[in-house]
């Protein structure tokens, strides 16, 4: 159930137009995975910290960034939502097909996790606004969290907290970038960042 | 030795804190010099002990001869980059931070980046190494975009997004390994230690999948083709001292991680994967080395070529190729760092050189650029000539004659491209004359030091094959 929900939220980020809705979807996805972590092996305190940061703090930060980077108009997508969905679905299906049974005992969660990492990459590739690309990074990381929850005995808390710290660092730095890009270009459309070519 | 290993990255972090306490730019520059010297001395002490044969292996730390070589490279390049940073900061003008915060932000990010780099070769655990490699991304992305120019923002954003995605793929491989280890009854952090991974009878299919994912993910950070898109942009847009750290220290240090993963997991196709990345990087770099590119972009594509040479050497393996790899890492670091440092006086005298090919470079800068490009092109007496020869001989000895033939053609073409850029830069009419006298003392000192280091490496190269240093890594 959690795995399916997380995958649906991830696919929705690929197609929605509004940044606020996309942030809410990623927050909900983090919440679903975070709640599931409480039901598995591992430290409850660590699960609580991960849940608080990923489902509350990071979405709140991204909403603050969004408010400070008002878009004059919606950034047009390079491809329509159905094309994006079909492309990401095909790539995710291919990745799942090539992934063997990893041995967690929950094949559905394994496949959903791998698909979610691919969907995160697809969001970065297919969505032009900087904030959406940042959300793509978080979706990919949520895919890893989903798989980590399924590890028998749980992952070490050092890895979980370290990965969380790294994610928070990347999101904070990327938020600086998002604001700066908006200041420089007047929009967060990364398609305009294409001057460096050989 | 364990205490020294623990102290090394901590001293770098303390150095960053010291510069943050400074009240004026002048104080910050002085604190930077002190912190850089102390950090480099501590790191070099550890490196010398490791190269001399001392080892340490605990739950958190793993120090061997390879750690020593890479620590030495990070210490020297870090020291030089920190020492030339005040020159960059004095002349850089615009930054994306306010004037009051600019220096403190630069030094804080620089020392955080340096500390993370120093921690990588001595980490005993794949997951911890991943965390530290990912941590380098945040600090270095800020430094890449430090100038705040539109192009720098583009380069920094591309670097941040692509390397983070790549490392997510690597983490997927690490989680797969954790699941495989859990299936064998090994749980927790220790299950992902280098020793535990080497000793575990991991299932073949999952091991191969994890190896491919981890190596492909690390390849984005190393800049191996075809996942090198961020590399030319970040190297050309970053401040010159940071470009030197990225190219001469970060890229090879992440190669060390890939090397350790290859040795620990040892799947059947590992050598072929490394040789594939090596040849692809060398061949893709060639057309760009032939084009009239701005100097720093030319150096960036040269990094792509040289990371390819290192991958090739690791894929070939064996006594000669591994000796070649160690020599190549050191020689490339000194030559490439000198090239990027030469970009400081170059861009000061001719700002158009940021976007146009070399033309009519002034004598002291031309000497530095000449030594750098001659060394990078592998012309004798460059240590890179010896290292490439060792890798080629190692390949022939291993029966990889066809691979060696392709590599030699790529190296020859790359050599001609760099030589062409050098001759154009020295013989063409200058775009503009310098209006007032500039001090070239720093670049002259760096040219003498790093040029002398390159010659010393060439002299020492004869001792490398068959040495205890190399034998210990086989």
XYZ file of C-alpha atoms in Angstrom:
672
model
C 0.000 0.000 0.000
C 2.736 2.472 1.045
C 4.854 1.566 -1.964
C 1.960 2.067 -4.384
C 1.014 5.355 -2.750
C 4.604 6.620 -2.916
C 4.838 5.702 -6.592
C 1.548 7.433 -7.406
C 2.701 10.600 -5.614
C 5.975 10.481 -7.561
C 4.219 10.100 -10.906
C 1.870 12.932 -9.987
C 4.858 15.275 -9.442
C 5.831 14.499 -13.025
C 2.575 15.894 -14.395
C 1.196 18.571 -12.048
C 1.619 22.197 -13.090
C 1.677 24.037 -9.774
C 4.811 24.038 -7.658
C 2.824 24.216 -4.423
C 0.923 21.064 -5.342
C 4.147 19.283 -6.288
C 5.708 20.200 -2.928
C 2.607 18.925 -1.133
C 2.794 15.656 -3.081
C 6.453 15.128 -2.189
C 5.695 15.969 1.451
C 2.865 13.412 1.435
C 5.155 10.854 -0.174
C 7.812 11.422 2.521
C 5.095 11.140 5.169
C 3.822 7.824 3.791
C 7.318 6.304 3.674
C 8.228 7.786 7.053
C 5.137 6.336 8.738
C 5.883 2.931 7.181
C 9.385 3.071 8.698
C 7.843 3.009 12.182
C 6.387 -0.411 11.456
C 9.750 -1.945 10.535
C 12.996 -2.826 12.260
C 15.130 0.111 13.282
C 15.394 2.950 15.725
C 12.132 4.761 16.380
C 13.925 8.000 17.251
C 15.782 7.916 13.950
C 12.552 7.208 12.067
C 10.954 10.157 13.853
C 13.790 12.517 12.933
C 13.724 11.383 9.300
C 9.946 11.856 9.193
C 10.101 15.329 10.732
C 12.824 16.556 8.386
C 11.557 15.039 5.145
C 7.822 15.440 5.608
C 7.783 18.763 7.458
C 11.023 20.772 7.447
C 12.087 20.309 3.819
C 8.607 20.932 2.332
C 8.314 24.028 4.559
C 11.678 25.273 3.274
C 10.633 24.643 -0.315
C 7.333 26.481 0.204
C 9.298 29.448 1.568
C 11.561 29.344 -1.478
C 8.514 29.168 -3.732
C 6.978 32.253 -2.121
C 10.187 34.210 -2.708
C 10.484 33.127 -6.322
C 7.129 34.017 -7.802
C 6.874 32.945 -11.420
C 5.422 35.612 -13.747
C 3.703 32.774 -15.673
C 3.671 28.991 -15.676
C 6.835 27.579 -17.222
C 5.854 25.696 -20.378
C 6.881 22.046 -20.348
C 9.031 20.611 -23.120
C 6.582 17.706 -23.524
C 2.948 17.123 -22.622
C 1.978 15.378 -19.363
C 0.987 12.137 -21.095
C 4.299 11.978 -22.960
C 6.174 12.595 -19.700
C 4.154 9.949 -17.933
C 4.609 7.427 -20.743
C 8.359 8.078 -20.940
C 8.882 7.771 -17.196
C 6.622 4.707 -17.050
C 8.578 3.000 -19.820
C 11.944 3.776 -18.201
C 10.717 2.626 -14.786
C 9.232 -0.555 -16.271
C 12.522 -1.324 -18.003
C 14.514 -0.771 -14.791
C 12.133 -2.990 -12.810
C 12.338 -5.706 -15.482
C 16.134 -5.801 -15.190
C 16.157 -5.818 -11.375
C 16.344 -9.279 -9.823
C 14.606 -10.274 -6.592
C 16.758 -8.452 -4.049
C 15.735 -10.682 -1.166
C 13.917 -8.314 1.194
C 10.842 -10.535 1.136
C 8.711 -7.688 -0.221
C 9.044 -7.814 -3.998
C 6.370 -5.153 -4.510
C 8.248 -2.625 -2.361
C 11.534 -3.460 -4.107
C 10.035 -2.822 -7.540
C 8.258 0.339 -6.422
C 11.511 1.645 -4.900
C 13.503 1.068 -8.087
C 10.679 2.620 -10.145
C 10.582 5.622 -7.818
C 14.323 6.287 -8.257
C 13.772 6.239 -12.034
C 10.726 8.526 -11.716
C 12.864 10.961 -9.677
C 15.448 11.008 -12.468
C 12.628 11.464 -15.020
C 11.308 14.488 -13.091
C 14.760 16.122 -13.219
C 15.044 15.422 -16.946
C 11.487 16.330 -17.963
C 10.617 19.308 -15.744
C 12.226 22.681 -16.477
C 11.584 24.738 -13.302
C 14.498 24.554 -10.845
C 12.153 23.763 -7.963
C 10.719 20.760 -9.802
C 14.219 19.459 -10.496
C 14.959 19.779 -6.802
C 11.765 17.826 -6.042
C 12.969 15.155 -8.481
C 16.093 14.700 -6.338
C 13.919 14.222 -3.244
C 11.616 11.752 -5.032
C 14.660 9.674 -6.068
C 15.894 9.784 -2.471
C 12.440 8.714 -1.264
C 12.738 5.686 -3.543
C 15.950 4.786 -1.724
C 14.239 5.321 1.643
C 11.446 2.978 0.560
C 14.009 0.286 -0.229
C 15.959 1.011 2.965
C 12.791 0.465 5.028
C 12.597 -3.031 3.552
C 16.159 -4.045 4.536
C 15.850 -6.929 7.029
C 17.042 -5.615 10.398
C 16.962 -2.055 9.029
C 19.806 0.104 7.781
C 22.311 1.452 10.276
C 21.134 4.698 11.904
C 24.476 6.219 10.888
C 23.591 5.703 7.236
C 20.003 6.888 7.679
C 20.952 10.049 9.547
C 23.981 10.679 7.329
C 21.885 10.361 4.175
C 19.286 12.654 5.722
C 21.957 15.229 6.570
C 23.333 15.047 3.033
C 19.852 15.418 1.556
C 19.147 18.414 3.783
C 22.496 19.967 2.775
C 21.776 19.458 -0.923
C 18.233 20.844 -0.590
C 19.465 23.923 1.303
C 22.220 24.580 -1.250
C 19.814 23.927 -4.135
C 17.346 26.355 -2.535
C 20.054 29.046 -2.564
C 20.625 28.258 -6.214
C 16.903 28.371 -6.993
C 16.580 31.848 -5.501
C 19.727 33.063 -7.205
C 18.670 31.652 -10.580
C 15.325 33.397 -10.174
C 17.061 36.680 -9.317
C 19.323 36.375 -12.341
C 16.753 35.212 -14.914
C 13.492 36.492 -13.466
C 12.189 32.919 -13.640
C 13.201 29.471 -12.408
C 13.133 28.028 -15.929
C 16.401 26.073 -16.177
C 15.941 25.822 -19.932
C 17.380 29.334 -20.047
C 20.590 28.021 -18.455
C 22.023 26.701 -21.689
C 24.806 29.072 -22.573
C 27.730 26.741 -21.808
C 28.220 24.574 -24.867
C 31.171 23.473 -26.983
C 48.490 6.553 13.377
C 44.776 6.210 14.163
C 44.853 9.504 16.099
C 46.559 11.230 13.173
C 43.948 9.851 10.781
C 41.113 11.116 12.989
C 42.804 14.502 13.335
C 43.380 15.081 9.615
C 39.850 16.068 8.466
C 39.112 17.645 11.870
C 42.083 20.003 11.524
C 40.737 21.122 8.147
C 37.313 21.780 9.692
C 38.956 23.712 12.538
C 40.826 25.739 9.914
C 37.507 26.676 8.342
C 36.172 27.721 11.745
C 39.294 29.832 12.332
C 38.787 31.767 9.101
C 35.124 32.297 10.025
C 36.183 34.010 13.267
C 38.212 36.628 11.403
C 36.819 40.146 11.626
C 38.407 41.620 8.509
C 39.293 40.236 5.067
C 42.981 40.654 5.908
C 42.562 38.622 9.109
C 40.677 35.957 7.178
C 43.505 35.709 4.636
C 46.093 35.368 7.419
C 44.003 32.743 9.217
C 43.650 30.896 5.910
C 47.420 30.730 5.423
C 47.937 29.380 8.952
C 45.095 26.872 8.677
C 46.229 25.669 5.255
C 49.801 25.038 6.375
C 48.749 23.164 9.536
C 46.147 21.074 7.659
C 48.613 20.165 4.917
C 51.345 19.257 7.430
C 49.042 16.936 9.388
C 47.728 15.317 6.196
C 51.233 14.910 4.787
C 52.468 13.332 8.034
C 49.701 10.742 7.726
C 50.401 10.284 4.014
C 54.125 9.708 4.576
C 53.433 7.147 7.313
C 50.957 5.309 5.059
C 53.287 5.325 2.042
C 56.101 4.044 4.293
C 54.000 0.969 4.998
C 52.120 1.762 8.217
C 48.482 0.706 8.101
C 45.406 1.190 10.252
C 42.159 -0.723 10.094
C 39.340 -0.050 12.548
C 35.557 0.042 12.300
C 35.739 3.602 10.961
C 39.250 4.037 9.569
C 41.151 2.246 6.848
C 44.594 3.574 5.976
C 46.812 1.820 3.438
C 49.429 2.822 0.869
C 46.758 3.973 -1.600
C 45.305 6.212 1.137
C 48.783 7.689 1.565
C 49.234 8.553 -2.116
C 45.796 10.159 -2.414
C 46.152 12.002 0.904
C 49.455 13.455 -0.304
C 47.800 14.669 -3.499
C 44.845 16.215 -1.607
C 47.201 17.849 0.914
C 49.469 19.429 -1.704
C 46.699 20.609 -4.029
C 44.608 21.798 -1.063
C 47.551 23.760 0.339
C 48.344 25.415 -2.990
C 44.670 26.216 -3.648
C 44.258 27.732 -0.187
C 47.429 29.807 -0.573
C 46.418 31.254 -3.953
C 42.816 31.862 -2.859
C 43.541 35.347 -1.398
C 44.893 36.379 -4.818
C 41.675 35.178 -6.437
C 39.512 36.887 -3.809
C 41.388 40.196 -4.156
C 40.905 40.292 -7.915
C 37.651 38.429 -8.498
C 35.276 41.358 -8.040
C 31.729 40.057 -8.159
C 30.500 37.254 -5.917
C 27.022 35.890 -5.206
C 27.537 36.704 -1.538
C 27.576 40.221 -0.116
C 31.014 41.814 0.161
C 31.008 41.391 3.960
C 30.240 37.668 3.789
C 32.087 36.813 0.623
C 35.464 35.832 2.102
C 34.046 33.950 5.080
C 31.643 32.025 2.855
C 34.443 31.162 0.435
C 36.823 29.923 3.119
C 34.094 28.033 5.017
C 33.097 26.165 1.855
C 36.742 25.617 0.841
C 37.737 24.040 4.169
C 34.532 21.968 4.377
C 35.303 20.676 0.885
C 38.962 20.010 1.784
C 38.007 18.219 5.019
C 35.558 15.963 3.168
C 38.195 15.173 0.553
C 40.708 14.234 3.268
C 38.175 11.918 4.908
C 37.480 9.877 1.757
C 40.765 7.920 1.435
C 40.783 6.953 5.115
C 37.160 5.826 5.509
C 36.736 2.131 6.223
C 33.155 1.842 5.107
C 31.434 2.114 1.729
C 28.338 3.806 3.167
C 30.404 6.336 5.118
C 32.494 7.064 2.016
C 29.262 7.665 0.087
C 28.079 10.102 2.746
C 31.352 12.029 2.589
C 31.453 12.075 -1.230
C 27.888 13.419 -1.251
C 28.888 16.003 1.348
C 31.568 17.350 -1.024
C 28.799 18.201 -3.485
C 27.087 20.879 -1.404
C 30.259 22.763 -0.500
C 31.858 22.509 -3.914
C 28.671 23.495 -5.794
C 28.615 26.777 -3.858
C 32.263 27.332 -4.751
C 31.706 26.534 -8.438
C 29.086 29.289 -8.606
C 30.969 31.657 -6.313
C 31.287 34.415 -8.919
C 27.470 34.581 -9.164
C 27.694 35.036 -12.938
C 24.927 33.489 -14.996
C 27.332 30.953 -16.528
C 28.674 30.042 -13.087
C 25.124 29.480 -11.815
C 24.439 27.238 -14.772
C 27.618 25.245 -14.137
C 26.967 24.958 -10.388
C 23.336 23.908 -10.837
C 24.255 21.304 -13.441
C 27.011 19.976 -11.160
C 24.722 19.836 -8.123
C 21.808 18.115 -9.861
C 23.741 15.630 -11.998
C 26.179 14.486 -9.320
C 23.403 14.206 -6.707
C 21.344 12.066 -9.088
C 24.408 9.964 -9.892
C 25.139 9.438 -6.223
C 21.485 8.425 -5.668
C 22.057 5.647 -8.183
C 25.233 4.678 -6.291
C 23.279 4.626 -3.020
C 20.746 2.287 -4.616
C 23.645 -0.094 -5.252
C 24.813 0.282 -1.638
C 21.335 -0.510 -0.269
C 21.234 -3.605 -2.507
C 24.550 -4.668 -0.949
C 23.126 -4.050 2.540
C 20.157 -6.300 1.685
C 22.518 -9.000 0.370
C 24.631 -8.763 3.531
C 21.505 -8.942 5.712
C 20.594 -12.127 3.855
C 23.940 -13.542 5.021
C 23.254 -12.494 8.590
C 25.476 -9.382 8.588
C 23.558 -6.323 9.731
C 24.314 -2.695 10.440
C 27.067 -0.346 9.384
C 29.899 -2.845 9.767
C 28.382 -5.053 7.060
C 29.336 -2.381 4.519
C 32.969 -2.059 5.665
C 35.635 -2.739 3.021
C 36.855 -5.816 4.937
C 33.324 -7.206 5.451
C 32.438 -6.762 1.785
C 35.663 -8.442 0.672
C 35.150 -11.408 2.967
C 31.411 -11.973 2.389
C 30.263 -14.644 -0.100
C 27.787 -12.252 -1.720
C 25.327 -13.614 -4.311
C 26.718 -13.078 -7.813
C 23.696 -11.471 -9.487
C 23.050 -8.889 -6.772
C 26.781 -8.152 -6.468
C 27.080 -7.444 -10.184
C 23.989 -5.225 -10.135
C 25.243 -3.337 -7.081
C 28.714 -2.933 -8.627
C 27.298 -1.547 -11.885
C 25.003 0.894 -10.045
C 27.725 2.077 -7.654
C 30.332 2.468 -10.395
C 27.896 4.235 -12.739
C 26.880 6.562 -9.914
C 30.469 7.341 -8.957
C 31.279 7.855 -12.650
C 29.027 10.931 -12.676
C 31.094 12.404 -9.853
C 34.405 11.386 -11.454
C 33.290 12.732 -14.809
C 33.902 9.539 -16.771
C 32.284 9.580 -20.206
C 29.465 9.394 -21.086
C 28.240 10.911 -17.789
C 30.689 13.827 -17.778
C 28.377 16.673 -18.864
C 28.907 18.785 -15.747
C 32.710 18.546 -15.796
C 33.758 21.063 -18.483
C 31.249 23.638 -17.241
C 32.128 23.375 -13.545
C 35.883 23.384 -14.162
C 35.723 26.380 -16.450
C 33.365 28.496 -14.343
C 34.718 27.768 -10.846
C 37.353 30.038 -9.312
C 40.777 28.788 -10.469
C 41.855 27.445 -7.013
C 38.597 25.464 -6.840
C 38.964 24.171 -10.401
C 42.360 22.838 -9.325
C 40.844 21.082 -6.298
C 38.003 19.639 -8.376
C 40.217 18.322 -11.128
C 43.407 17.369 -9.322
C 41.945 16.119 -6.028
C 38.197 15.393 -6.139
C 38.049 13.395 -9.367
C 40.950 11.015 -8.579
C 39.794 10.638 -4.976
C 36.398 9.399 -6.133
C 38.268 7.088 -8.531
C 39.914 5.626 -5.401
C 36.431 4.849 -4.049
C 35.519 3.112 -7.317
C 38.822 1.199 -7.112
C 38.075 0.046 -3.562
C 34.539 -1.015 -4.613
C 36.014 -2.990 -7.515
C 38.527 -4.732 -5.247
C 35.976 -5.451 -2.504
C 33.200 -6.828 -4.727
C 35.368 -8.198 -7.548
C 32.522 -9.171 -9.890
C 33.588 -10.930 -13.112
C 32.999 -7.929 -15.402
C 34.701 -5.322 -13.201
C 37.848 -4.941 -15.295
C 35.840 -4.636 -18.504
C 33.642 -1.909 -16.947
C 36.722 0.118 -15.954
C 38.391 -0.373 -19.331
C 35.132 0.656 -21.023
C 34.863 3.871 -18.985
C 38.580 4.519 -19.594
C 38.509 4.172 -23.368
C 35.196 6.051 -23.686
C 36.577 8.982 -21.662
C 39.834 9.120 -23.628
C 38.126 8.913 -27.025
C 35.387 11.436 -26.214
C 37.976 13.932 -24.907
C 40.031 13.897 -28.126
C 37.802 16.038 -30.426
C 37.494 18.666 -27.685
C 41.265 18.775 -27.146
C 41.562 19.594 -30.854
C 39.121 22.483 -30.737
C 39.989 26.100 -30.011
C 38.540 26.233 -26.519
C 39.097 28.679 -23.659
C 42.069 27.550 -21.566
C 40.122 26.317 -18.528
C 37.686 24.331 -20.685
C 40.655 22.784 -22.454
C 42.036 21.728 -19.060
C 38.612 20.297 -18.152
C 38.559 18.049 -21.223
C 42.133 17.073 -20.408
C 40.793 15.933 -16.991
C 38.265 13.750 -18.802
C 41.121 12.192 -20.783
C 43.308 11.622 -17.715
C 40.525 10.135 -15.590
C 40.090 7.783 -18.529
C 43.779 6.834 -18.388
C 43.469 6.088 -14.654
C 40.326 3.973 -15.230
C 42.151 2.084 -17.955
C 45.102 1.377 -15.660
C 42.815 0.107 -12.907
C 40.927 -2.069 -15.390
C 44.163 -3.595 -16.652
C 45.540 -4.081 -13.134
C 48.824 -5.818 -12.376
C 52.182 -4.573 -11.125
C 53.043 -2.222 -14.009
C 49.583 -0.713 -14.542
C 48.991 -0.037 -10.829
C 52.410 1.640 -10.589
C 51.353 3.695 -13.604
C 48.052 4.622 -11.967
C 49.702 5.889 -8.767
C 52.232 7.912 -10.752
C 49.505 9.245 -13.037
C 47.352 10.417 -10.132
C 50.281 12.387 -8.673
C 51.636 13.740 -11.972
C 48.206 14.761 -13.226
C 47.473 16.538 -9.940
C 50.605 18.694 -10.042
C 50.382 19.482 -13.765
C 46.656 20.210 -13.752
C 46.786 22.324 -10.595
C 49.610 24.409 -12.101
C 47.531 24.918 -15.246
C 44.538 26.179 -13.283
C 46.690 28.436 -11.083
C 48.176 29.930 -14.267
C 44.621 30.889 -15.233
C 44.633 33.467 -12.407
C 47.255 35.827 -13.937
C 46.024 34.856 -17.407
C 42.453 36.037 -16.751
C 43.677 39.089 -14.855
C 45.780 40.237 -17.808
C 43.248 39.164 -20.435
C 39.655 38.688 -19.184
C 38.646 37.616 -22.717
C 40.601 34.396 -22.116
C 37.615 33.201 -20.044
C 35.625 32.733 -23.238
C 38.266 32.604 -25.983
C 41.270 30.406 -26.783
C 44.775 31.239 -25.569
C 46.550 34.001 -27.491
C 49.856 35.762 -26.902
C 50.310 34.925 -23.214
C 52.852 36.926 -21.153
C 56.146 35.184 -20.265
C 55.700 34.062 -16.607
C 52.169 32.813 -17.256
C 53.254 31.224 -20.531
C 55.971 29.290 -18.711
C 53.466 27.902 -16.205
C 50.973 27.056 -18.961
C 53.758 25.535 -21.057
C 54.980 23.273 -18.251
C 51.412 22.268 -17.416
C 50.390 21.442 -20.981
C 53.677 19.714 -21.851
C 53.324 17.559 -18.731
C 49.636 16.836 -19.406
C 50.314 15.930 -23.026
C 52.727 13.249 -21.802
C 55.863 14.623 -23.446
C 59.122 13.461 -21.760
C 60.344 14.243 -19.127
C 56.768 14.440 -17.832
C 55.909 11.773 -15.250
C 52.713 11.249 -17.263
C 54.857 9.907 -20.125
C 56.244 7.272 -17.748
C 52.847 6.489 -16.199
C 51.156 6.085 -19.578
C 54.036 3.875 -20.715
C 53.696 1.736 -17.572
C 49.940 1.340 -18.110
C 50.479 0.438 -21.791
C 53.169 -2.114 -20.901
C 50.896 -3.500 -18.178
C 48.135 -3.858 -20.780
C 50.407 -5.717 -23.183
C 51.598 -7.954 -20.351
C 47.937 -8.697 -19.477
C 47.156 -9.581 -23.093
C 45.019 -6.474 -23.712
C 46.893 -5.491 -26.874
C 43.857 -4.179 -28.760
C 42.829 -2.013 -25.801
C 46.369 -0.633 -25.542
C 46.428 0.124 -29.279
C 43.197 2.147 -29.077
C 44.453 3.938 -25.955
C 47.757 4.863 -27.611
C 45.952 6.314 -30.642
C 43.687 8.366 -28.321
C 46.681 9.562 -26.285
C 48.615 10.525 -29.426
C 45.675 12.521 -30.747
C 45.182 14.194 -27.358
C 48.896 15.030 -27.274
C 48.697 16.768 -30.662
C 45.607 18.718 -29.575
C 47.256 20.064 -26.419
C 50.462 20.859 -28.335
C 48.439 22.833 -30.867
C 46.754 24.824 -28.089
C 50.128 25.520 -26.489
C 51.777 26.720 -29.683
C 48.795 28.916 -30.551
C 48.817 30.404 -27.083
C 52.505 31.214 -27.179
C 52.914 32.359 -30.769
C 49.688 34.272 -31.511
C 49.497 38.027 -31.129
C 48.170 39.016 -27.695
C 44.568 40.264 -27.625
C 45.559 43.113 -25.340
C 48.670 44.468 -23.685
C 48.780 44.691 -19.929
C 48.472 48.352 -19.031
C 50.299 48.249 -15.762
C 52.844 46.083 -14.098
C 51.401 42.999 -12.443
C 53.162 40.911 -9.888
C 53.914 37.479 -11.270
C 55.774 36.286 -8.175
C 53.097 33.821 -6.984
C 52.839 32.055 -10.343
C 56.647 31.966 -10.681
C 56.907 30.361 -7.215
C 54.185 27.851 -8.053
C 55.787 27.059 -11.407
C 59.137 26.350 -9.731
C 57.568 24.262 -6.928
C 55.107 22.214 -8.969
C 57.472 21.940 -11.955
C 60.173 20.667 -9.586
C 57.642 18.238 -8.133
C 56.884 16.895 -11.623
C 60.589 16.288 -12.298
C 60.981 14.619 -8.900
C 58.079 12.305 -9.738
C 59.713 11.366 -13.039
C 62.957 10.623 -11.213
C 61.146 8.532 -8.589
C 59.094 6.637 -11.167
C 61.892 4.165 -11.845
C 61.594 2.902 -8.265
C 57.828 2.388 -8.395
C 57.253 -0.918 -10.270
C 58.039 -3.769 -7.918
C 58.177 -1.481 -4.875
C 56.523 -2.449 -1.595
C 54.060 0.423 -2.185
C 52.727 -1.163 -5.378
C 53.030 -4.784 -4.243
C 50.892 -3.986 -1.220
C 48.055 -2.853 -3.475
C 47.925 -5.938 -5.717
